[in-house]
CSV table of C-alpha atoms and ligand atoms in Angstrom, one decimal:
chain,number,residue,atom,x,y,z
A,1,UNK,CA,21.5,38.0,18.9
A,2,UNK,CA,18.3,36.6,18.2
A,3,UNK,CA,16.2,33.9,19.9
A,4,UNK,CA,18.3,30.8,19.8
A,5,UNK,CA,17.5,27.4,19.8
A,6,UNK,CA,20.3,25.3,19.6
A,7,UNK,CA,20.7,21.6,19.7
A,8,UNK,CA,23.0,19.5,21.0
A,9,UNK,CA,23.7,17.4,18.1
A,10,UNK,CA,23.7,17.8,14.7
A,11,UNK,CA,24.8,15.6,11.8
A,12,UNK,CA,26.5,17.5,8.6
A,13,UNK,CA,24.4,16.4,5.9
A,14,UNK,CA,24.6,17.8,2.4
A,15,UNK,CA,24.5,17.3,-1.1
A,16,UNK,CA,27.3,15.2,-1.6
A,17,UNK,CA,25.4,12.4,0.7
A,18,UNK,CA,22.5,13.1,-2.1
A,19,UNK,CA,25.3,12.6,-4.8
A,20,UNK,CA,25.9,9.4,-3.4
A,21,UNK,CA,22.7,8.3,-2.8
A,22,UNK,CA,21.3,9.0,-6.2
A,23,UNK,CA,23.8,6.3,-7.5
A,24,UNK,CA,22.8,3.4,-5.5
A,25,UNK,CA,19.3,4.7,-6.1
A,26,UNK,CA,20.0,5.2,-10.1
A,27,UNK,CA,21.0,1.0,-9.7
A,28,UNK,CA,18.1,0.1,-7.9
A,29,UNK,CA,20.5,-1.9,-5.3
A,30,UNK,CA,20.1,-0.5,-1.5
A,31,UNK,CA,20.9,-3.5,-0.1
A,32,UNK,CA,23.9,-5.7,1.0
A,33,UNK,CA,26.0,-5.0,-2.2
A,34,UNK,CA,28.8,-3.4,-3.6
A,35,UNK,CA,28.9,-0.1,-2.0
A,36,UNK,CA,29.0,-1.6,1.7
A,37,UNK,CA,32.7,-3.1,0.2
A,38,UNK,CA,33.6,-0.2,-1.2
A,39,UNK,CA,32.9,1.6,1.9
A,40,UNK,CA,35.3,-1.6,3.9
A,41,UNK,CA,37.8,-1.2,1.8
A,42,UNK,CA,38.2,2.5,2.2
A,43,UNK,CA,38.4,1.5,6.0
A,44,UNK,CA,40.5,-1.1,6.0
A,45,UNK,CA,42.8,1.1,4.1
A,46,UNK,CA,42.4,4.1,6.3
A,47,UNK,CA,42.9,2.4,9.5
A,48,UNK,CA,45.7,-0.5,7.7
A,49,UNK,CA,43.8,-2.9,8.9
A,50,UNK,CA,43.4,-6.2,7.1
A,51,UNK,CA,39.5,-6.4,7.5
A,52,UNK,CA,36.6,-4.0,8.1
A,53,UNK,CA,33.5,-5.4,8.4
A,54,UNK,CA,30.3,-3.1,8.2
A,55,UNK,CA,27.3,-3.8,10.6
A,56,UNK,CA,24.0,-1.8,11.0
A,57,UNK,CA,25.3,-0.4,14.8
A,58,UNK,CA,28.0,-0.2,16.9
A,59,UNK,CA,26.0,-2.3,19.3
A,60,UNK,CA,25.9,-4.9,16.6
A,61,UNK,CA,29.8,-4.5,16.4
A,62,UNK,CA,30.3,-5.1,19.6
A,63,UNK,CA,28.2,-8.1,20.1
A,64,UNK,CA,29.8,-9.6,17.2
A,65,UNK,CA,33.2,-9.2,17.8
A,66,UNK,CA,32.7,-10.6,21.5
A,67,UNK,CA,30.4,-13.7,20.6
A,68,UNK,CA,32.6,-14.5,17.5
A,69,UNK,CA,35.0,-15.4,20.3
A,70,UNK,CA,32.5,-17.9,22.2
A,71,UNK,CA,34.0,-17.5,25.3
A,72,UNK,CA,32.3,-20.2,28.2
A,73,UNK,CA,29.1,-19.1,29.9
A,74,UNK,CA,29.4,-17.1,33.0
A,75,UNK,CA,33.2,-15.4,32.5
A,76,UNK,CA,34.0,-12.0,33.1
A,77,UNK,CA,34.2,-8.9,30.7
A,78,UNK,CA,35.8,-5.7,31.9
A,79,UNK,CA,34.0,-3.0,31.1
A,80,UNK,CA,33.7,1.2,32.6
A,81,UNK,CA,31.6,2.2,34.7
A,82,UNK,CA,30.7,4.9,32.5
A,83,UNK,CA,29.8,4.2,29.3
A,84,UNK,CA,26.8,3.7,26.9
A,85,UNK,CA,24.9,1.0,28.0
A,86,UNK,CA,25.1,-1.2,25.0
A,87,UNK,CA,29.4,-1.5,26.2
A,88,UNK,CA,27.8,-3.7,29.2
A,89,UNK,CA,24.4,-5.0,27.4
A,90,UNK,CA,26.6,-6.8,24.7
A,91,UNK,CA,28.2,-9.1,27.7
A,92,UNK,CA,24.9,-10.5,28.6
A,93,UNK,CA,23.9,-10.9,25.5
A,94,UNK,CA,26.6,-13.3,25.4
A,95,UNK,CA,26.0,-15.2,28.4
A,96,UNK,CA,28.9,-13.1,30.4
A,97,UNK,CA,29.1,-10.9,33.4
A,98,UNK,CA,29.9,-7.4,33.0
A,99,UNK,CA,32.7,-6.7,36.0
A,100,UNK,CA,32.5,-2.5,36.3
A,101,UNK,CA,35.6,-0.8,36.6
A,102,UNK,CA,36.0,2.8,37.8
A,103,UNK,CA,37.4,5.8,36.1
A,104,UNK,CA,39.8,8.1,36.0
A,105,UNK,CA,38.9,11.3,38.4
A,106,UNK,CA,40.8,13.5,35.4
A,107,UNK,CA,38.5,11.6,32.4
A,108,UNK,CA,35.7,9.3,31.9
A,109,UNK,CA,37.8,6.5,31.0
A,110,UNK,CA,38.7,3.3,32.4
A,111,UNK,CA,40.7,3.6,35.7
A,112,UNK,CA,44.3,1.0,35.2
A,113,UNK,CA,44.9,0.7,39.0
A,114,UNK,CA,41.3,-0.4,39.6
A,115,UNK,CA,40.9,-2.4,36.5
A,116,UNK,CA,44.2,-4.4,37.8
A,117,UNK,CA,42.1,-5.1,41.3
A,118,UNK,CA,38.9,-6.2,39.1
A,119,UNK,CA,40.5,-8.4,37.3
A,120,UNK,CA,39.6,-12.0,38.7
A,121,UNK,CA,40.8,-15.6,36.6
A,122,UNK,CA,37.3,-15.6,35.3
A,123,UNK,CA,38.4,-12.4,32.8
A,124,UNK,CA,38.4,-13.2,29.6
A,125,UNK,CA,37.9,-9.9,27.8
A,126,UNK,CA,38.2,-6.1,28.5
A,127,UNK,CA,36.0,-3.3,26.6
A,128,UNK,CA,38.0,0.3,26.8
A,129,UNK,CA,35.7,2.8,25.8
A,130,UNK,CA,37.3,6.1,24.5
A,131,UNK,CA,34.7,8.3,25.9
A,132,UNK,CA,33.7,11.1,24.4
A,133,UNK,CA,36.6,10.5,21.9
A,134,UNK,CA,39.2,10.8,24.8
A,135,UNK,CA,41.8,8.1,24.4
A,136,UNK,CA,41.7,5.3,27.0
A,137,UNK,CA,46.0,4.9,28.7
A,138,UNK,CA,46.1,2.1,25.8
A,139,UNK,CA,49.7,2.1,26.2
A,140,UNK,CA,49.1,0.1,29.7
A,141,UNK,CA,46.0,-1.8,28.9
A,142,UNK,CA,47.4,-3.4,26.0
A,143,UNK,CA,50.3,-5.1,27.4
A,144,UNK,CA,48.6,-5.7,30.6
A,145,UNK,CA,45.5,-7.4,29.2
A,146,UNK,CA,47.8,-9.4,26.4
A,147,UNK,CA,49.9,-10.7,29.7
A,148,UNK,CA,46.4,-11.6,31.3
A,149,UNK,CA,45.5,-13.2,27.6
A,150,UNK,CA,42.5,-10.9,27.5
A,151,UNK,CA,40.3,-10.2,24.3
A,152,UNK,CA,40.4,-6.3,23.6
A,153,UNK,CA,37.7,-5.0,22.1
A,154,UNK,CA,37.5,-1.4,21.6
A,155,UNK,CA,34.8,0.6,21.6
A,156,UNK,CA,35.4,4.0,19.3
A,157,UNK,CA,31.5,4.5,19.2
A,158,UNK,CA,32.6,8.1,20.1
A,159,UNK,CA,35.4,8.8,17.8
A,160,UNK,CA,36.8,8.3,14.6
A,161,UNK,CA,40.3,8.9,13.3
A,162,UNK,CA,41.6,9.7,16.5
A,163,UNK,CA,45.1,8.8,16.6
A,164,UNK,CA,46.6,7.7,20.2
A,165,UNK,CA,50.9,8.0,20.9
A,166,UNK,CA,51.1,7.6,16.9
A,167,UNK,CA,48.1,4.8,16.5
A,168,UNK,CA,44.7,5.4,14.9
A,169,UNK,CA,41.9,4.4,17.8
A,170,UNK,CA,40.3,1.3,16.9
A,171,UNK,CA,44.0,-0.5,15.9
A,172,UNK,CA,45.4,-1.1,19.3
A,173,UNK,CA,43.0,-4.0,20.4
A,174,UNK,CA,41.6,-6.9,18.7
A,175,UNK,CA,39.2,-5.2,17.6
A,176,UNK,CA,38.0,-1.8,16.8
A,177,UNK,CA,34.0,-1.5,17.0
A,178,UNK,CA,32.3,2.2,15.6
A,179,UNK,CA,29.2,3.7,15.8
A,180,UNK,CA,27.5,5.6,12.4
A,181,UNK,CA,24.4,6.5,14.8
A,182,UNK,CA,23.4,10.0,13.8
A,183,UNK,CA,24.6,11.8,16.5
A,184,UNK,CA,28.6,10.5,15.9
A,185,UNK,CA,31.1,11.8,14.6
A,186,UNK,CA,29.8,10.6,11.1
A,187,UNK,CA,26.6,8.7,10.5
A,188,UNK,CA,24.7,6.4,8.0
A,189,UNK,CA,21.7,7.0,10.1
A,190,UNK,CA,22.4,4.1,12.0
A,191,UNK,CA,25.3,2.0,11.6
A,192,UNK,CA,28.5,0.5,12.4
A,193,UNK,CA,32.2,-0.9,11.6
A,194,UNK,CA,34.4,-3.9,13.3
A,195,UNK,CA,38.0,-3.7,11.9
A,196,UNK,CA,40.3,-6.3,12.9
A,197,UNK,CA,43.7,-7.9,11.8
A,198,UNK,CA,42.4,-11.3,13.2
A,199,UNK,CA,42.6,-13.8,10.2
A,200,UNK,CA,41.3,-16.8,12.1
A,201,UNK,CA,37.6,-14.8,13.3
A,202,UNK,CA,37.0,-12.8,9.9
A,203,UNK,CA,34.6,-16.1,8.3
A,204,UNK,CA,33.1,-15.9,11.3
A,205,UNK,CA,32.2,-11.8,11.8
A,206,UNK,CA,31.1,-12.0,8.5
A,207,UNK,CA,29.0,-15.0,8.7
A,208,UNK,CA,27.6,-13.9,12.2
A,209,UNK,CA,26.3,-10.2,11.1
A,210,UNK,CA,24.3,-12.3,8.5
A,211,UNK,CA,22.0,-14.9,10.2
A,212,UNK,CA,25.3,-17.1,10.3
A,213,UNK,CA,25.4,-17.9,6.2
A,214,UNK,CA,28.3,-19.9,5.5
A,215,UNK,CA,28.4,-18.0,2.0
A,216,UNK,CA,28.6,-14.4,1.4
A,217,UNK,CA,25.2,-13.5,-0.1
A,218,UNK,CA,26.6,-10.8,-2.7
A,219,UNK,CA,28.6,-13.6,-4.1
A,220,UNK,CA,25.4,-15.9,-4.0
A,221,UNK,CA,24.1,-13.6,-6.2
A,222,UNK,CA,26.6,-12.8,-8.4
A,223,UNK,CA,27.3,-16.3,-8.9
A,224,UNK,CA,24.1,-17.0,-9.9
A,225,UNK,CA,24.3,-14.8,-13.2
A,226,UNK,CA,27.8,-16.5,-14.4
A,227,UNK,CA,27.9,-18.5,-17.4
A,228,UNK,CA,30.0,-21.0,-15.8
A,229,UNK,CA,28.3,-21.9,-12.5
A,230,UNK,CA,30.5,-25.3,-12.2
A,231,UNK,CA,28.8,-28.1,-10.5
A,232,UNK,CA,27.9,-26.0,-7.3
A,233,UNK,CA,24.4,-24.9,-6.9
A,234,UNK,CA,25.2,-20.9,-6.9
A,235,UNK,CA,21.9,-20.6,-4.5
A,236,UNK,CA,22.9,-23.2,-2.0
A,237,UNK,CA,24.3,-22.3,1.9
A,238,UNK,CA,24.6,-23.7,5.2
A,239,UNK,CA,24.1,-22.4,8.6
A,240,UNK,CA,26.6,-24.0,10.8
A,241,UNK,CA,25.9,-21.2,14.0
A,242,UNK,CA,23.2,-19.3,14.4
A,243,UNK,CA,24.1,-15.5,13.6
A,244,UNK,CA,21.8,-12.4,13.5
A,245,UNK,CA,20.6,-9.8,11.1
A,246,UNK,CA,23.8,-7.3,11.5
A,247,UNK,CA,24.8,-6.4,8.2
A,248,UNK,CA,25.3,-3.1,6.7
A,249,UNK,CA,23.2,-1.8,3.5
A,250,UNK,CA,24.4,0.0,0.5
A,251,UNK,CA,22.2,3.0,1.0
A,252,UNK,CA,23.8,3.1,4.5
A,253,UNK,CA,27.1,2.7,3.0
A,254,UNK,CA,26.4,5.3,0.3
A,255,UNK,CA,26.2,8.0,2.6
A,256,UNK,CA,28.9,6.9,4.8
A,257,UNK,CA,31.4,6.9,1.9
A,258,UNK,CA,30.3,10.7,1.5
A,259,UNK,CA,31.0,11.1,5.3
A,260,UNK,CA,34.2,9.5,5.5
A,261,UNK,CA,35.6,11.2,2.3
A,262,UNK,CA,35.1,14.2,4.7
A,263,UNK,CA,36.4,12.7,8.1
A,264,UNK,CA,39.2,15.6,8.2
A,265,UNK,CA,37.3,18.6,8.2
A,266,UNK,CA,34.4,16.3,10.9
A,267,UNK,CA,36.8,16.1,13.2
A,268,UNK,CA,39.6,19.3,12.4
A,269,UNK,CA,35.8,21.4,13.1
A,270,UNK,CA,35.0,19.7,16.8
A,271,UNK,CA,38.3,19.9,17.6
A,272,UNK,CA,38.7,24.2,16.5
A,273,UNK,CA,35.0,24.4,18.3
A,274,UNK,CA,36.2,22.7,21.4
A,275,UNK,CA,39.6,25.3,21.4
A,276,UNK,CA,37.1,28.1,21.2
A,277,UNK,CA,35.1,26.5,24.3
A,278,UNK,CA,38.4,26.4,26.2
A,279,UNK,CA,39.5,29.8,25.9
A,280,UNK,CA,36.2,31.0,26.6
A,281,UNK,CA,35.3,29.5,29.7
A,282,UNK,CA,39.4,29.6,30.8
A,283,UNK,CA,38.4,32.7,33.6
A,284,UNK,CA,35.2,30.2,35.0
A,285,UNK,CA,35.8,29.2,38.8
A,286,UNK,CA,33.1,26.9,39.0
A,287,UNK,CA,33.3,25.2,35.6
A,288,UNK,CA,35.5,22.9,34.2
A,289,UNK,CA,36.5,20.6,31.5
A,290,UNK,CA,35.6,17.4,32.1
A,291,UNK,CA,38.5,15.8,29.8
A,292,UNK,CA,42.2,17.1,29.9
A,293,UNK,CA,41.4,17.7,25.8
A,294,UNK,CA,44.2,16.9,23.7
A,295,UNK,CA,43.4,18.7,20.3
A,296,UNK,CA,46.4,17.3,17.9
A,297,UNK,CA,45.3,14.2,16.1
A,298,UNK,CA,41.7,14.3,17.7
A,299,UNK,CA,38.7,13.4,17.2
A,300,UNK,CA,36.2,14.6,20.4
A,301,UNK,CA,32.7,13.9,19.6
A,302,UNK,CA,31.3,15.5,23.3
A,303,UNK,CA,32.4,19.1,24.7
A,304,UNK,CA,32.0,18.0,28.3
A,305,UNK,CA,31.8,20.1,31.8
A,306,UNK,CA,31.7,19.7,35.1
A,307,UNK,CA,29.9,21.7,37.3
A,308,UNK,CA,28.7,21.1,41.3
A,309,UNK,CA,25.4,22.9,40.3
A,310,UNK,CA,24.6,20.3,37.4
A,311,UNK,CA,20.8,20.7,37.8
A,312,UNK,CA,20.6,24.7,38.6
A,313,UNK,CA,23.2,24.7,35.2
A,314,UNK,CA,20.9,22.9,32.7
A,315,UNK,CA,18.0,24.7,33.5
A,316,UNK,CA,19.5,27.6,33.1
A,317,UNK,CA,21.0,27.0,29.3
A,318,UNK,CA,17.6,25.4,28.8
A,319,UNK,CA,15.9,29.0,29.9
A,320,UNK,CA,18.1,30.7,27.0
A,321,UNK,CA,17.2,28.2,24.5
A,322,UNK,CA,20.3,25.9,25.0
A,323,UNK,CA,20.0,22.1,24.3
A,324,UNK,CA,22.3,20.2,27.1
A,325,UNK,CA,22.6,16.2,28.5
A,326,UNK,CA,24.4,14.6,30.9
A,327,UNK,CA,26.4,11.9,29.4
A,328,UNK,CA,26.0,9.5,31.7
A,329,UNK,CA,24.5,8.0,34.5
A,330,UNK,CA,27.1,5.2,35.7
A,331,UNK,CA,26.2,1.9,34.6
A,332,UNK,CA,25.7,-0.2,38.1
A,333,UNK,CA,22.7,2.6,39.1
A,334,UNK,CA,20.4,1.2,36.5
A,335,UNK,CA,17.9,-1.3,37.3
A,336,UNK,CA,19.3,-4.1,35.1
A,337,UNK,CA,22.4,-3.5,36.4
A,338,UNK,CA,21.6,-3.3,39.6
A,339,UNK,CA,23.3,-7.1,40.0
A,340,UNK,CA,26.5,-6.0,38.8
A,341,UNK,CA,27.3,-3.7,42.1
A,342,UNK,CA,31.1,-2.6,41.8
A,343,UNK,CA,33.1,-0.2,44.0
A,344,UNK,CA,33.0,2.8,41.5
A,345,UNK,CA,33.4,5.7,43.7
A,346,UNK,CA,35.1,8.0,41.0
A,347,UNK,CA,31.8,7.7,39.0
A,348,UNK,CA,29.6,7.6,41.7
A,349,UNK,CA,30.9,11.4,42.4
A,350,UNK,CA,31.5,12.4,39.1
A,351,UNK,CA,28.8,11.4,36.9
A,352,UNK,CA,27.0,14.6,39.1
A,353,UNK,CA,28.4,17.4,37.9
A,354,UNK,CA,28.6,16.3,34.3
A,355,UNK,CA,26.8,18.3,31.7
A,356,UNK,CA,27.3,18.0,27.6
A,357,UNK,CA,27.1,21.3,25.6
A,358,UNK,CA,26.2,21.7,22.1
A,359,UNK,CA,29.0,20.3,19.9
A,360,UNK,CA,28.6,19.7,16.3
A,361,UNK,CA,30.7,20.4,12.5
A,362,UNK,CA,28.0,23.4,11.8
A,363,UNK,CA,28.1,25.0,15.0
A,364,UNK,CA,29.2,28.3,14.4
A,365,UNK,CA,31.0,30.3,16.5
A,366,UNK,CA,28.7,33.0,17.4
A,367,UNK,CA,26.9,30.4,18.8
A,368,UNK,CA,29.8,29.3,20.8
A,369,UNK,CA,30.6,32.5,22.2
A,370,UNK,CA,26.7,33.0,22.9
A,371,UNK,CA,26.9,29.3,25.0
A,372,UNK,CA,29.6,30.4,26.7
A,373,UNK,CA,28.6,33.8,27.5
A,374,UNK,CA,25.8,32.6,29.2
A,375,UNK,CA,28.3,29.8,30.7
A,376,UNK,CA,29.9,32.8,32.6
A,377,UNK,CA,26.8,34.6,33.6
A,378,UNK,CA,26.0,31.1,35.4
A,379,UNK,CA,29.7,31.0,36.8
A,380,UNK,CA,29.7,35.0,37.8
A,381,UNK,CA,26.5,34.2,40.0
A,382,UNK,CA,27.0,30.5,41.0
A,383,UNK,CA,25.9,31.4,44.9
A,384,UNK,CA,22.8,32.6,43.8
A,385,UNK,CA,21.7,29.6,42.1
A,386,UNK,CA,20.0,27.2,45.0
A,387,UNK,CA,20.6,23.9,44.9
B,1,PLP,C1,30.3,4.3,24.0
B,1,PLP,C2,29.2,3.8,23.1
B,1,PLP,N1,29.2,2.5,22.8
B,1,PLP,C3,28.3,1.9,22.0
B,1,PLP,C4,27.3,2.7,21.5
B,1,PLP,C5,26.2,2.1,20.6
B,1,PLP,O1,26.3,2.6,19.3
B,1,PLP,P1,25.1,2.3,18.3
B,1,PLP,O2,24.0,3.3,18.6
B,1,PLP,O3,25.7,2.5,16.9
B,1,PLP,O4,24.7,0.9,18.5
B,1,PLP,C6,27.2,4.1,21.8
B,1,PLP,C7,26.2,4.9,21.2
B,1,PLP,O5,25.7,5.9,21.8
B,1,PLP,C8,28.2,4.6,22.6
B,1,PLP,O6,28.2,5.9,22.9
């Protein structure tokens, strides 16, 4: 095989995201319009959710859905100790404390025995994070936390689709926050979705993601080419709250309504790339999976390992050309969250051995088998490797 270089990420980008971008170009309209509710209502539909509400992040989604529930100063949020940062940055943002909870020794996820001793009476809300697109035990956090009348806001920044004991990810909480980022399962380049059932906060996620308007500003402008404008000033607006500047675009959304359309064969790929990984690597003595994958009704956006030779292991794949991360440092070991100090000694062990191989739709499998095979070589001569 020749020289390869291959990356860890890659987003499937084609001509049918041209396609779609060429129409909102051909209307001169790449702004908050009518392709960012086309694209909500082919969410709300696909996930039978009254609302969808598109942001410009995840991170945005997040920090909407939490501060839309303007919990008092200085209460609690429960979050992993594992997780992208913005899971815990979106707390303070709000004037909250992030409380870390361990995980699981079998996944990254949220541990329920630990997040039971966390709790305190100061909890108002929880953030499960389905890490690398490997369901959270939602089955117990749900009743739990609704027993403890805590918020749940999900974060599915790393899957999409994924359906959970017979429930699309993202529908179990009160709210489901994803990420379009370009490295996720499907991007806009950046971008995001909230979907919710929650009549009472929908005015107010909408009205937060834009600066806090108290009118929609698509409307606005529609309203002020009718004949009939009535004896409201079709420009006119409040701001009641302050909000920020979250919302979506329709060039974002153009492309994302190409990627969704395709959200089958995005996921049905990982999932068929991740079964190849598996019965490659099944011999390794030294390497394993970092998740218990569950391929039916998945959608894994990281092929994770463990291995005690982390270090020795990257540089190796990165001598044959091999992009590789580690996905992630715990939470409390960075400087701003320092403060936050939690008894996390599941993460504190594990995070050490993680490494994130190449996983991505286009990924072909000679490629695989040319990861793996030099996966093995690594495994077949693991005592040689110093640490
Ligand atoms: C678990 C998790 N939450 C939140 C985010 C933030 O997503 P975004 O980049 O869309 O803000 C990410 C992104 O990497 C993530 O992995």
């Amino acid at each position: 095989m020749k020289k390869n270089r291959i990356r860890l990420f890659k987003p499937a980008l084609s001509n049918k995201e041209i396609f779609e971008i060429k129409k909102v170009f051909s209307k001169s309209w790449v702004g908050y319009g009518p392709k960012v509710k086309s694209f909500e209502k082919m969410w709300s539909k696909f996930f039978k959710v009254k609302h969808a509400v598109g942001v410009n992040s995840c991170t945005a989604a997040l920090h909407t859905a939490l501060a839309v529930n303007k919990f008092k100063k200085g209460k609690k949020v429960l979050v992993p100790a594992i997780s992208f940062s913005a899971s815990a940055a979106v707390v303070i943002y709000c004037g909250l404390t992030p409380v870390f909870v361990d995980i699981n020794k079998d996944d990254l996820n949220m541990n329920f025995e630990d997040l039971k001793r966390k709790f305190s009476k100061d909890c108002v809300a929880i953030i499960p994070v389905h890490f690398g697109g490997h369901p959270c035990h939602m089955e117990k956090i749900i009743p739990w936390a609704k027993k403890k009348r805590l918020t749940v806001i999900e974060d599915c920044a790393e899957t999409c689709g994924g359906i959970y004991k017979g429930k699309k990810l993202g529908t179990w909480g009160d709210y489901g926050c994803f990420s379009f980022e370009e490295k996720k399962i499907m991007t806009t380049g950046d971008g995001g979705m909230i979907v919710t059932n929650d009549e009472k906060k929908i005015k107010n996620l909408r009205s937060f993601s834009f600066h806090g308007w108290d009118k929609d500003p698509l409307l606005r402008h529609k309203k002020s080419l009718s004949k009939s404008s009535g004896k409201i000033n079709h420009w006119d607006y409040d701001i009641k709250e302050l909000g920020f500047k979250y919302n979506m675009n329709d060039l974002m959304a153009s492309i994302g309504i190409s990627q969704f359309k395709q959200i089958n064969w995005l996921n049905n790929s990982r999932s068929n790339l991740i079964k190849l990984y598996m019965t490659q690597l099944r011999n390794c003595k030294n390497i394993k999976f970092t998740f218990p994958y569950e391929l039916r009704n998945a959608s894994y956006w990281m092929l994770s390992i463990r291995c005690k030779k982390r270090d020795q292991l990257i540089k190796y794949l990165r001598k044959h050309g091999i992009a590789s991360s580690v996905h992630l440092k715990p939470l409390p070991l960075l400087t701003v969250y320092k403060k936050y100090k939690s008894k996390i000694p599941n993460a504190l062990k594990t995070w050490k051995e993680l490494v994130s191989l190449p996983l991505f739709p286009e990924l072909k499998k000679t490629e695989v088998k040319y990861i793996t095979n030099i996966v093995k070589k690594f495994d077949q001569n693991f005592k040689n490797f110093k640490k």
